[in-house]
Coordinates of C-alpha atoms in Angstrom, one line a residue:
X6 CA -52.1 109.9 -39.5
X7 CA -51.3 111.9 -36.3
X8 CA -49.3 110.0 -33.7
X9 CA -51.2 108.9 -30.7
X10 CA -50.0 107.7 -27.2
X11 CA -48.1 108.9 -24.3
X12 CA -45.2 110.9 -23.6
X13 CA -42.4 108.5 -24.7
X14 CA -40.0 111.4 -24.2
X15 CA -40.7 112.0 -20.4
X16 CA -41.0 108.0 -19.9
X17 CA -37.4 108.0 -20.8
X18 CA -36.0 111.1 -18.8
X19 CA -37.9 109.1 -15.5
X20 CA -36.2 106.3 -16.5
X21 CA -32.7 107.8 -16.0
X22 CA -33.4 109.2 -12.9
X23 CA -34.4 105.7 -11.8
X24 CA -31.6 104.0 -13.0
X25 CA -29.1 106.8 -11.5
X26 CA -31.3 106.3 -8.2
X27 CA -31.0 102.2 -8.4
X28 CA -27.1 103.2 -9.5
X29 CA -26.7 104.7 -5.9
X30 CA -28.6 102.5 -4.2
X31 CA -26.2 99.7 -5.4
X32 CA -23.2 101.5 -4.4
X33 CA -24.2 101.7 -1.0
X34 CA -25.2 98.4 -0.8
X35 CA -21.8 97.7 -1.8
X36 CA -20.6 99.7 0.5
X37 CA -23.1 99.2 3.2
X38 CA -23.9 102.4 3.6
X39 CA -27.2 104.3 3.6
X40 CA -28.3 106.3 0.2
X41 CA -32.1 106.1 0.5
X42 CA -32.1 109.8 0.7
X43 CA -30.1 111.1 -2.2
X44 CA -31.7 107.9 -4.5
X45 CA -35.3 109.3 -3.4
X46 CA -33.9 113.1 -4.2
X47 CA -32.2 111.6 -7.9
X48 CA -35.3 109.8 -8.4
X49 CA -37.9 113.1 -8.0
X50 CA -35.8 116.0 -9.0
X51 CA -37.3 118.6 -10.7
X52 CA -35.4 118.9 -14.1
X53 CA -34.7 121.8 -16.9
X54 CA -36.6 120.4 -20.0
X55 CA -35.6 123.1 -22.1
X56 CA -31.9 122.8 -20.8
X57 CA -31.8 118.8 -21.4
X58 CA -32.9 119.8 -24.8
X59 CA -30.4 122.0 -25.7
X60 CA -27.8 118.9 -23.9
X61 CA -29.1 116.7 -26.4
X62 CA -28.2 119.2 -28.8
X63 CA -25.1 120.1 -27.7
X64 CA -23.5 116.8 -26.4
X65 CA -25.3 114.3 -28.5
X66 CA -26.9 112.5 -25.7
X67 CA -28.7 114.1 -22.7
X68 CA -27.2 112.1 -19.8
X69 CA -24.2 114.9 -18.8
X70 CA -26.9 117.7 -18.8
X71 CA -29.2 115.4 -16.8
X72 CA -26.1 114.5 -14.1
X73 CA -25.2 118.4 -14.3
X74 CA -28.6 119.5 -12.8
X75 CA -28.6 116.4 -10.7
X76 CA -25.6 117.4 -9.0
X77 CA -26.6 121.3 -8.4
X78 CA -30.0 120.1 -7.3
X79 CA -28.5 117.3 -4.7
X80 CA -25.9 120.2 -3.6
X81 CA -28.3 122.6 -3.3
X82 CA -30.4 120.6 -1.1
X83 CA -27.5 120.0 0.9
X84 CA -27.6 116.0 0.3
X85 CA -24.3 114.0 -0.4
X86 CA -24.2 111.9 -3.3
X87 CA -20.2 111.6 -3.7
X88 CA -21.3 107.8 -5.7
X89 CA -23.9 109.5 -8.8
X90 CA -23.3 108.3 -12.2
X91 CA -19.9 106.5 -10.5
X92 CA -18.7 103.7 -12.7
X93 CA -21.2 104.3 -15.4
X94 CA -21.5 105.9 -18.4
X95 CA -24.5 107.7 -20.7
X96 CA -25.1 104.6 -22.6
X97 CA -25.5 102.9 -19.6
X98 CA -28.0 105.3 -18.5
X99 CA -30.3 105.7 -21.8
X100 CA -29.9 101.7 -22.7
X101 CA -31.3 101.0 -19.0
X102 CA -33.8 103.6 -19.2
X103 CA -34.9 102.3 -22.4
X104 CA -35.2 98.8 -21.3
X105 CA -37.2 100.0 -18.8
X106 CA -39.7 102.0 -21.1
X107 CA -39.7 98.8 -23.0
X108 CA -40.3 96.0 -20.4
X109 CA -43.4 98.9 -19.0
X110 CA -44.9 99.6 -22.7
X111 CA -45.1 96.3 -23.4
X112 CA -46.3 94.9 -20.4
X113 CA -48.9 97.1 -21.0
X114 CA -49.7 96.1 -25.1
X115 CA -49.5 91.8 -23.5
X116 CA -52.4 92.9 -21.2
X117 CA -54.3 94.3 -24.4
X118 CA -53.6 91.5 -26.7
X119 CA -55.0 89.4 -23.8
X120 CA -58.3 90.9 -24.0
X121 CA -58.4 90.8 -27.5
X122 CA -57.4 87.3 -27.8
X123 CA -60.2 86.4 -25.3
X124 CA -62.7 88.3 -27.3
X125 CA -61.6 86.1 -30.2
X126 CA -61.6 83.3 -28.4
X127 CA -65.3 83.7 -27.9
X128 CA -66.1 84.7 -31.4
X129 CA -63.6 81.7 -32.9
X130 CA -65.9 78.9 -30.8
X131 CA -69.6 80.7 -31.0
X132 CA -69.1 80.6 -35.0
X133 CA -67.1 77.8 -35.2
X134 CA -69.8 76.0 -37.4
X135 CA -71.0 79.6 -39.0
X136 CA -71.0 79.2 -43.1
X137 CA -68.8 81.8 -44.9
X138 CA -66.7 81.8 -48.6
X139 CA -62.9 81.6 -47.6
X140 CA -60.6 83.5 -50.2
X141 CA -57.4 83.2 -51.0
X142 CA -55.2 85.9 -53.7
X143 CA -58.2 87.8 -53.6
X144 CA -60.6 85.3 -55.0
X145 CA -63.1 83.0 -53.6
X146 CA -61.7 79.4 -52.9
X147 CA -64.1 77.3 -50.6
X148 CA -66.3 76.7 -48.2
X149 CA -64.6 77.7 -44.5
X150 CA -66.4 79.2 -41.0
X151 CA -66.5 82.7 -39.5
X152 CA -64.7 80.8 -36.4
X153 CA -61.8 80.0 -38.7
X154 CA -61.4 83.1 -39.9
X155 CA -61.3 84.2 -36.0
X156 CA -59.1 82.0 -35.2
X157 CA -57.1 83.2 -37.8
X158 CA -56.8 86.4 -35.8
X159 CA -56.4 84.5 -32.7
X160 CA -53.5 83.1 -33.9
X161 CA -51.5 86.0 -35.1
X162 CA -52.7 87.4 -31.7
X163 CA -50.9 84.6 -29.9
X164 CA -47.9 84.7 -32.0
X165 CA -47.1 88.3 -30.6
X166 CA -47.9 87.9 -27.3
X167 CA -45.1 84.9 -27.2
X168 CA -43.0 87.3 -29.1
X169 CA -43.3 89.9 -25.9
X170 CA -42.8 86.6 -23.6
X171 CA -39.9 85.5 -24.7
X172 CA -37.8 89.0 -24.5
X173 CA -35.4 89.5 -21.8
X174 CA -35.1 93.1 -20.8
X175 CA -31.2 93.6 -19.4
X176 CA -29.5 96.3 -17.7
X177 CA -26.9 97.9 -19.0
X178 CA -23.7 98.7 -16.7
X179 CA -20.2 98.7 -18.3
X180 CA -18.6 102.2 -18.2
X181 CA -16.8 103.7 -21.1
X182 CA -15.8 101.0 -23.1
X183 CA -17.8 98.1 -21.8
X184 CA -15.2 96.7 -19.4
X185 CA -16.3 98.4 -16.2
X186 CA -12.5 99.5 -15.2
X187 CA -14.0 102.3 -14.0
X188 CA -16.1 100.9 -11.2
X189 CA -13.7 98.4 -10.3
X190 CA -11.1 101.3 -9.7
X191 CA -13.5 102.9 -7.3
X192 CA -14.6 99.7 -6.0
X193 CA -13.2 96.4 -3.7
X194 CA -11.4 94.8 -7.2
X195 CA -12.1 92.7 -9.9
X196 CA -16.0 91.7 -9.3
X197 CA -17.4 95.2 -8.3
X198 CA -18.8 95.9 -11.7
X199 CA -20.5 92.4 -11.4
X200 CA -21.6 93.0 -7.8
X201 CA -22.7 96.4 -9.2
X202 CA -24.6 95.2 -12.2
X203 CA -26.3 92.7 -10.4
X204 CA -27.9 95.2 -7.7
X205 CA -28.4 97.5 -10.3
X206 CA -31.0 94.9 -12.2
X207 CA -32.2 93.5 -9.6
X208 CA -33.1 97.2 -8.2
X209 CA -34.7 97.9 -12.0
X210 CA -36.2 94.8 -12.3
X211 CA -34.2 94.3 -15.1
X212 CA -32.5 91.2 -16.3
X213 CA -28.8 90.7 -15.5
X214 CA -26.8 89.8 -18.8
X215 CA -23.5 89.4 -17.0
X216 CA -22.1 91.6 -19.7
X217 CA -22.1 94.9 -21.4
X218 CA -23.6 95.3 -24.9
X219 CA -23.1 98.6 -25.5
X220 CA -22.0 97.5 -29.8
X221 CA -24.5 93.8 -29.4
X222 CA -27.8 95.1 -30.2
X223 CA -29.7 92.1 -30.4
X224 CA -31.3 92.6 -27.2
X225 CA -33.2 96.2 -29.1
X226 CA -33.6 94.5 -32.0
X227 CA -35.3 91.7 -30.4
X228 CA -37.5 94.2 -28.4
X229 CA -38.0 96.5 -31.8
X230 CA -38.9 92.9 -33.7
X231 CA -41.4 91.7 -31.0
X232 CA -42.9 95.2 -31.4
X233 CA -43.3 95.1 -35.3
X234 CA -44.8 91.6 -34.7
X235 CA -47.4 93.0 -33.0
X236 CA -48.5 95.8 -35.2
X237 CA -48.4 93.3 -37.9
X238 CA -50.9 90.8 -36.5
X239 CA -53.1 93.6 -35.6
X240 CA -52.7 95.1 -38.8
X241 CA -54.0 92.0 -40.2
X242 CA -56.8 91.8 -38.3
X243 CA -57.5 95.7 -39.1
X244 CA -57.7 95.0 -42.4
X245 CA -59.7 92.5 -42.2
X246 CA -62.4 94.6 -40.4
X247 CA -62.5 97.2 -42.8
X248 CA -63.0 94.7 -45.6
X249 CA -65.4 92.8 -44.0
X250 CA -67.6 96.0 -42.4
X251 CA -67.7 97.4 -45.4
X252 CA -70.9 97.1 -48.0
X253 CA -69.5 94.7 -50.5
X254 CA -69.2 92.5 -48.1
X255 CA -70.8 93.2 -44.7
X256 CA -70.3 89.8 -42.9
X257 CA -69.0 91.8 -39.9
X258 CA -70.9 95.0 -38.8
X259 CA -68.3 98.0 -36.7
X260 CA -70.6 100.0 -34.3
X261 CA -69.3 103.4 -34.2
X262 CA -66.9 105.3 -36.1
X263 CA -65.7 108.7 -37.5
X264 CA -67.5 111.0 -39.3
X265 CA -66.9 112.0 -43.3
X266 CA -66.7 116.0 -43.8
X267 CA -68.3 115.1 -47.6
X268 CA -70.6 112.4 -46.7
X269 CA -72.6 112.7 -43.5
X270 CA -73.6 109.0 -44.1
X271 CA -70.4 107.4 -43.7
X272 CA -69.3 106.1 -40.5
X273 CA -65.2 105.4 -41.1
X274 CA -63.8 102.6 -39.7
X275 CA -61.0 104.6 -38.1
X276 CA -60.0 102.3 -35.4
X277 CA -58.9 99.7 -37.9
X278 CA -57.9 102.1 -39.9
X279 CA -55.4 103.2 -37.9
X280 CA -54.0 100.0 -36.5
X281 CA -53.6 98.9 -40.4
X282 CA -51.9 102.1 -40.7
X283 CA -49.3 101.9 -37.7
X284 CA -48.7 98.3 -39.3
X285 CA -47.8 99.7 -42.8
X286 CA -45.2 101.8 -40.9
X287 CA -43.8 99.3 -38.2
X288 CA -41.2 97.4 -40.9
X289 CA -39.6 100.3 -41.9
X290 CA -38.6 101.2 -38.4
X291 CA -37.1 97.7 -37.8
X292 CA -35.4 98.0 -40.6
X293 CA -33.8 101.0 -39.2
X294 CA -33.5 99.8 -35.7
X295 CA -31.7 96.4 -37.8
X296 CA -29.5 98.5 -40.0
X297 CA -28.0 100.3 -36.9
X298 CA -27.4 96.8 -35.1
X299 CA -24.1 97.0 -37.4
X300 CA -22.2 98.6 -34.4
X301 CA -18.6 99.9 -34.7
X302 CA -15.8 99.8 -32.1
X303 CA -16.6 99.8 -28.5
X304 CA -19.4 102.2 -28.7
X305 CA -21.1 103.2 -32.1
X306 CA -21.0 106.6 -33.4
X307 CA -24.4 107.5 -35.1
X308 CA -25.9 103.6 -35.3
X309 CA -26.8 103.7 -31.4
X310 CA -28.7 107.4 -32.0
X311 CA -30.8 106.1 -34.6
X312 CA -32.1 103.6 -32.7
X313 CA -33.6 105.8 -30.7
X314 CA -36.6 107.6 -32.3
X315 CA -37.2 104.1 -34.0
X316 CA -37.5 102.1 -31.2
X317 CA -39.9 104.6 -29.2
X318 CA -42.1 104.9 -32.3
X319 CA -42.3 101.3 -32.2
X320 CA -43.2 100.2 -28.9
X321 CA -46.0 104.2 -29.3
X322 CA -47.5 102.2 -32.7
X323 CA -47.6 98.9 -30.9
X324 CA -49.2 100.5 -27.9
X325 CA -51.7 102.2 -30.3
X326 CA -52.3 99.2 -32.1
X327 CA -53.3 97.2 -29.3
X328 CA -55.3 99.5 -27.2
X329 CA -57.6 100.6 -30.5
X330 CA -58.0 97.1 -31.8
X331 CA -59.1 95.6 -28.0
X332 CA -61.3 98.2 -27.4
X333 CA -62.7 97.8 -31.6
X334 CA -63.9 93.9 -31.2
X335 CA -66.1 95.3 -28.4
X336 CA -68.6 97.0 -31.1
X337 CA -67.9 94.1 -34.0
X338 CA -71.2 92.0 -34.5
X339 CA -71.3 88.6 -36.6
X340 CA -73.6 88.8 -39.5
X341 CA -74.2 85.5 -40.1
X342 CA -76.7 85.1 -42.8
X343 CA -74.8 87.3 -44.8
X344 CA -72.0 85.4 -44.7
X345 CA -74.5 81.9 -45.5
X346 CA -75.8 83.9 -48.4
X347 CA -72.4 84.8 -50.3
X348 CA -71.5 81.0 -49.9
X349 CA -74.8 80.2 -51.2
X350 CA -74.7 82.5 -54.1
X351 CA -70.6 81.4 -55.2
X352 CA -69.4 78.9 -57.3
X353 CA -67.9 77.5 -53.9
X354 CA -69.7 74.3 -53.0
X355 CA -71.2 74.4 -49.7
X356 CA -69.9 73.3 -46.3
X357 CA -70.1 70.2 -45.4
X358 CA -69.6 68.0 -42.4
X359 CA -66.0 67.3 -43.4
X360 CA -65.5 70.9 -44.0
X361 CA -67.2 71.9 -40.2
X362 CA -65.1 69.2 -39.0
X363 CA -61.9 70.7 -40.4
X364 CA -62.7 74.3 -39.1
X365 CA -63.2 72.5 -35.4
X366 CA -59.7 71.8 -35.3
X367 CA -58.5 75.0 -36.6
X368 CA -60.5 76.9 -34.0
X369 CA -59.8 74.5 -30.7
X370 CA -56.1 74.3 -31.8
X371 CA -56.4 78.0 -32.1
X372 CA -58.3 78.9 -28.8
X373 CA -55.7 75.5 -27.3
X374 CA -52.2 78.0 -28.3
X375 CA -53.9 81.2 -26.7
X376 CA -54.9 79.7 -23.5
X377 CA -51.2 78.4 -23.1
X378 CA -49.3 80.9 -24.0
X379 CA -51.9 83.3 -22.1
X380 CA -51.2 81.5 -19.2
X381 CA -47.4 81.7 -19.7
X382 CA -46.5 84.1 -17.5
X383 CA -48.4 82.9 -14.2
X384 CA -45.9 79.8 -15.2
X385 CA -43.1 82.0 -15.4
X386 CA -43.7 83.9 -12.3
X387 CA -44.1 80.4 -10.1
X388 CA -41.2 79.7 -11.2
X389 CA -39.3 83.1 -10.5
X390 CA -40.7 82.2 -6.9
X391 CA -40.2 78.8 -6.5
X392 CA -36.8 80.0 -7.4
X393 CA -36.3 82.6 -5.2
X394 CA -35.2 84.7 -8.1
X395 CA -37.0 88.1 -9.9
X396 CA -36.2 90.1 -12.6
X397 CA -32.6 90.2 -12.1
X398 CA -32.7 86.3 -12.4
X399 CA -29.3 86.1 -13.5
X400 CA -27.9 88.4 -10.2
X401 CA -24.4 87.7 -9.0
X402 CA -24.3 86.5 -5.5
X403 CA -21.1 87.7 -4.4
X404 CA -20.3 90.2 -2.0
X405 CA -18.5 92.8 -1.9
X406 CA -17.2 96.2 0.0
X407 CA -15.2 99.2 -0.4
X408 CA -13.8 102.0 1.2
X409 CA -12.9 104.1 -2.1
X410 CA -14.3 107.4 -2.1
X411 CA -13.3 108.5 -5.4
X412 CA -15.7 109.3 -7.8
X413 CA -15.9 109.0 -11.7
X414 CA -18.2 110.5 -13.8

């Protein structure tokens, strides 16, 4: 299946030059002194692709080929930046960047499960009390609703969206082994990192972690597990649509669809198709993302780089995922009596009023758990303001100056 979404690559590459922008911005405010104009030059240089290509290739990372041209751009411009990349180091830069692309992506997917979750919302309560056979290891088992099996989807829909709530997204700041000597050197003492870290997430709107986890994945592999989450509950709910469209069944109907080179009849269900399919692939790329959680030393040597492709290609199916399957429940329609007549024509006796009340509770406690956790993060954001605190919530207050000019790289 060919990849869809955006440009995961150039996402990343903007998210340096933010966080080396924010990086400068947090040494002057350090040292109050003004760098608004060499962060706005960092932040919209025009870069070599082809040469931060070949840095990846040569330097296994591409943060010193991406510092190199910032410096000749900035000198060549004629604006003083004596304070870029100062303190930090490229795992600082990439992690940061990536938290970033992360935090954005997935802000994105929420918004998407959202409207899905509202669209089953209103299919889970308008067939609440809509006849259907309910099967279970393939074979039919009893009488349910079309609203439970909605809510069905509701809830996996739910359960992924609190997944994406309940990540924190941190910056990462601690120089070359973790221990930010390098900033405090240049800096006032002992809390410059600190100081440093904290404008630095607070810039990002990052969270502040206190800490540098340069070899303590969990914060990726709780992004890259929220991310497989989703694909999974939305491969689910693929599946289900192409079962269910199809002829053999046909208690759903899919408006739409893509065309068969053989069979000018068929209309293929690709949208589901594809959202099984990015599910199918999702576990194997947390495994990896897992797998190279297993850090060695200070800084890994080959576990850190294969997180990379694996988390991007996450967070692309996930994006995928969502934005297919919320735009699919748009075109599904409810077939009702054909649904009434495979319970009538099964072994499976009918629904009752015991049965209909059961499959009330499912759905309200279903539609219930969305509309809370929907609502989540206007509770979350009162708070960040009642508060007085945004996404740096964890932001060291202390204050700080220095005179240092030295620079580190």
């Amino acid at each position: 299946m060919r990849r869809e979404g955006g440009d995961e690559q150039g996402s990343l590459v903007r998210g340096m030059l933010r966080v080396e922008a924010e990086l400068l911005l947090a040494w002057a405010a350090l040292e109050t002194k003004d760098a608004t104009a060499s962060a706005r030059a960092v932040e919209t240089a025009d870069l070599d692709a082809d040469a931060l290509r070949d840095g990846l290739e040569s330097d296994g990372v591409m943060v010193p080929e991406l510092v190199r041209q910032l410096r000749a751009s900035l000198a060549t411009a004629g604006v003083e930046a004596p304070r870029l990349h100062a303190g930090a180091t490229s795992q600082d830069i990439v992690d940061s960047a990536s938290m970033l692309h992360a935090r954005d992506a997935l802000a994105a997917v929420r918004a998407d499960l959202a409207t899905t979750g509202t669209r089953l919302q209103g299919l889970a309560d308008a067939e609440r009390r809509s006849p259907r056979v309910a099967y279970t290891l393939g074979r039919q088992a009893a009488a349910s609703t079309l609203g439970v099996q909605f809510a069905g989807w509701l809830d996996g829909v739910t359960s992924a969206i609190a997944a994406i709530d309940a990540l924190d997204y941190p910056v990462q700041f601690g120089g070359a082994v973790g221990t930010g000597e390098a900033a405090d050197r240049l800096g006032s003492g002992a809390q410059t990192t600190s100081i440093l870290r904290a404008h630095l997430a607070a810039g990002l709107g990052l969270d502040d972690p206190r800490r540098s986890w340069h070899a303590e994945r969990t914060p990726v592999l709780a992004v890259a597990s929220a991310a497989t989450a989703v694909c999974t509950a939305l491969g689910r709910i693929g599946r289900d649509l192409v079962t269910s469209s199809g002829e053999r069944v046909g208690e759903l109907s899919l408006a739409g669809g893509g065309a068969s080179s053989a069979m000018p009849h068929k209309q293929n269900p690709v949208a589901p198709i594809v959202v099984v399919s990015n599910a199918l692939q999702a576990p194997g790329l947390l495994a990896t993302v897992a797998s190279a959680a297993i850090s060695q030393d200070e800084r890994p040597a080959g576990e850190w780089h294969a997180e990379w492709d694996a988390l991007r290609r996450l967070l692309e199916l996930a994006s995928v995922s969502a934005r297919r399957l919320a735009a699919s429940l748009d075109r599904v329609t409810v077939e009702r009596e054909t649904a009434r007549h495979h319970l009538a024509d099964s072994a499976v006796a009918g629904a009752d009023q015991v049965t209909l009340q059961a499959a009330n509770r499912v759905v309200n406690a279903a539609i219930s758990r969305f509309l809370y956790q929907d609502a989540s993060q206007d509770r979350d954001t009162d708070s960040d303001t009642d508060t007085g605190l945004g996404g740096g919530s964890h932001a060291n207050s202390d204050a700080g100056d220095s005179t240092n000019s030295e620079e580190t790289a």
